[in-house]
Every structure is written in structure tokens, then in C-alpha cells.
Amino acid sequence: MKKMLLAIGVITLLIAFAVTGCRIGKEEKHKFTEDRIEEVGEDIWADLSKAKVGVCIYRFSDNYMTLFRREIESYLVGLGFTKENIMIVDSADSEVVQDRQVRAFIDQGVDALIINPVDPSDVSDITNLAVEADIPLIYINREPEAEEEVRWEDNKWDVSYVGCDARQSGTIQGKIIADLGIENIDLNGDGVIQYIIVEGDPGNADTLYRSEYCIKALDDAGLQSECVFKGYADWEREKAEELVSEALKGGVEAEVIFCNNDAMALGTLSAIEKAGMRAGKDIQIVGVDALTDVLIAVQEGQIAGTVFNNYIQQSHSAVDALITYLSNETNPHYIGCDYVAVTPSNVQTIIESLAR
Ligand code: BGC
């Protein structure tokens, strides 16, 4: 299925290229400095093997972003980019490092940038650098603030964001829990769902909206709930395990644990097991992403469900958008993608669709 989708994507893109290739006259060609024209010739987009792309990932050790960056690379290579012209760097969760990397990419003469921002609330410097250098820029996964996106729109800059609406993932998490039925969740029988939220990093739209909307979905389902503990684990498995272990040792009693992502759901699962509780029976866990280990845990009944955060579609959309800009066409400034609920009833299908 995935191979078929990939094939359709590539064919669509090749058709788009054939069309735009005919339409763009020499004088209209986009964004080449004199140096770059001398280096590669004017017809760079007819031969993608010469195009250089710089990619910054906020932190390489993030499990989900590892899947994302590998997919970006393999999709670029599949389209004809050469490996040595695809530069993917680890911003090591540091804004300073990322800023330096963007400047270095520009100095090296990259033709396009894909940035997974360390601090999505403060990307204006990166945008300005790219715009001044006349280089198309696609932000991925960590959504910049609304006013920043307005700036791209107002100035008609070749800058876009590719990602999903975090509210949707939170809503799906809440529905997965509500659908279990109150009798299976409210084990202390007080008519209220006591819950823990294990959060990503502060100020991140995914953290804020997932935490807010999972509870809103419980409210909308007419279920009463009470937060008994909440803490940040920075999207990391080990930190989540530590956080939840400490909470349980401190006497926190919960019926549900909402995790802002799957890496933290796996850490939570370990903490529950080490505390001698039976995940999926004594307590319900739900995550976001659809990491393989979580899909297995959903299949085995330890994790109630997760939400597929489609890195394949998002990485392809980011690359497609970048090529569209380079072909002198326009893109929407916000390019979305839908989340998908994963529960025991469809987990096998998701596993099969992700198998290469
Ligand atoms: C993913 C997380 C990831 C985070 C990084 C989220 O969309 O669900 O797994 O750690 O992005 O910002």
C-alpha cells in the first residue's frame, strides 16, 4: 500500500516537473546567484542531482524525528538528489547551534532549506536569513507562531510549514479513552476519571494542544475527569519513565495516562510495570505517533491506543513543496496532514501499511 502511494506521489511529481519544466522560461528561473549558475548551470531543476538541500533537525535523539529525517532523505534520493548534496544536521536542541547551521548552509550555497525548529516560537531570524539569501524554506513538525506565518503570507515569501493540527491528535486520544467505556476506566467507581498527563516540552503547540484537547474530548463525551499529576518529559522515554515512577512512588493514583507522544508512552509503560501494575487493566495509557513498539503494545493490550502522526506524508509534502517553490510555483503557507486513530481494531492494518 505504502509502496503504491509512494509510486503515485513520485509519478505526480514527475508530471508536475514535466509541466513546469516547459512553462518556466530561462529568464524566469528562480533563485540563482551568479556563483551557483556558474557552478551548476542554469538548468539545475531539470537535473536534481545537482541541487543542494540543507536540513536541520531539532534533536537527532528524538525517536519520531529519526523516522522523519530518514524518510526525507530516502524520498529526496528517490527523486534524483544525490546523497552528498543532502546535508542533514543535528541541532542538538540548541537555538544557537541551529542558527549557526542555517548560516553555514547558506554560506555553502544550499538551494533550499528544511528546518525542524528548536524553538518554534522564535523562528523569525531563520526566516529572515533564508529570505535575504532568496532560498525557499520549509518548516516541519514544530509549528511556528501564527504571526510568523502571517508574515510569510503578507510578504509572499517562499516559506511554508508542513505539519498536522495538534488539536486533532489530542481529540483522538480523548476519544480512544472515552470509547473504552466508563466502566472499564473508572476502576475506583467514583464517577470521575483520574488522569496523569506526560507532556513534551513547554511552549510547543503539540504539547499545549494535545494536553488540552484530550481532556476536552472527555468533556465532550460527557465524562468527568480530574488531573492528579502533570509534568514535562521533553518527548523522551527515559524522562517519562522517571517522571511517572516518581509520581507513583509519591502516591499519585490514576486511571488513565495521556502521553503527548509514543516515546513517553513507552517510558510510562515501563514505569507502570516496575510499579507492579498491569497496563491495560489497572490503568490505561495512550500515546501519539505510532512507533513500532507502541503498535506492538497496542496489539498486546498494554497500551489502549495511539495516533498515527504520518511522517511519510509530511516528509514527502515538505520536499514536494520545496521543489514547487524552486520551480517558481507557489505553495500554501500551511500544508496540513490528518492524524489517524490507532486502536486494537485497526492496529494490524497500520502495522502492515508501515511495513516496507
Ligand atoms: C511528535 C513527537 C516529537 C515532537 C518533536 C511531535 O509531533 O509527536 O514524537 O518528539 O513532535 O517536536
XYZ file of C-alpha atoms in Angstrom, residues 15 35 65 132 143 152 178 192-193 202-203 233 243 301-302 312 318 324 335 341 348:
21
model
C 4.306 15.027 -14.231
C 28.163 31.750 -8.447
C 12.165 12.814 14.182
C 17.578 37.558 2.377
C 4.799 24.847 14.171
C 5.186 34.837 5.098
C -13.848 7.552 26.108
C -14.595 10.646 37.745
C -11.586 9.714 35.568
C 6.838 23.771 27.201
C 5.611 26.271 24.615
C 9.360 14.772 29.963
C 8.584 11.202 35.966
C -3.366 -4.854 25.019
C -0.902 -2.940 27.232
C 5.785 9.705 5.489
C 7.812 19.113 2.654
C 7.365 23.575 -6.163
C 0.353 22.424 4.469
C -6.613 6.847 15.439
C -2.740 -4.734 12.278
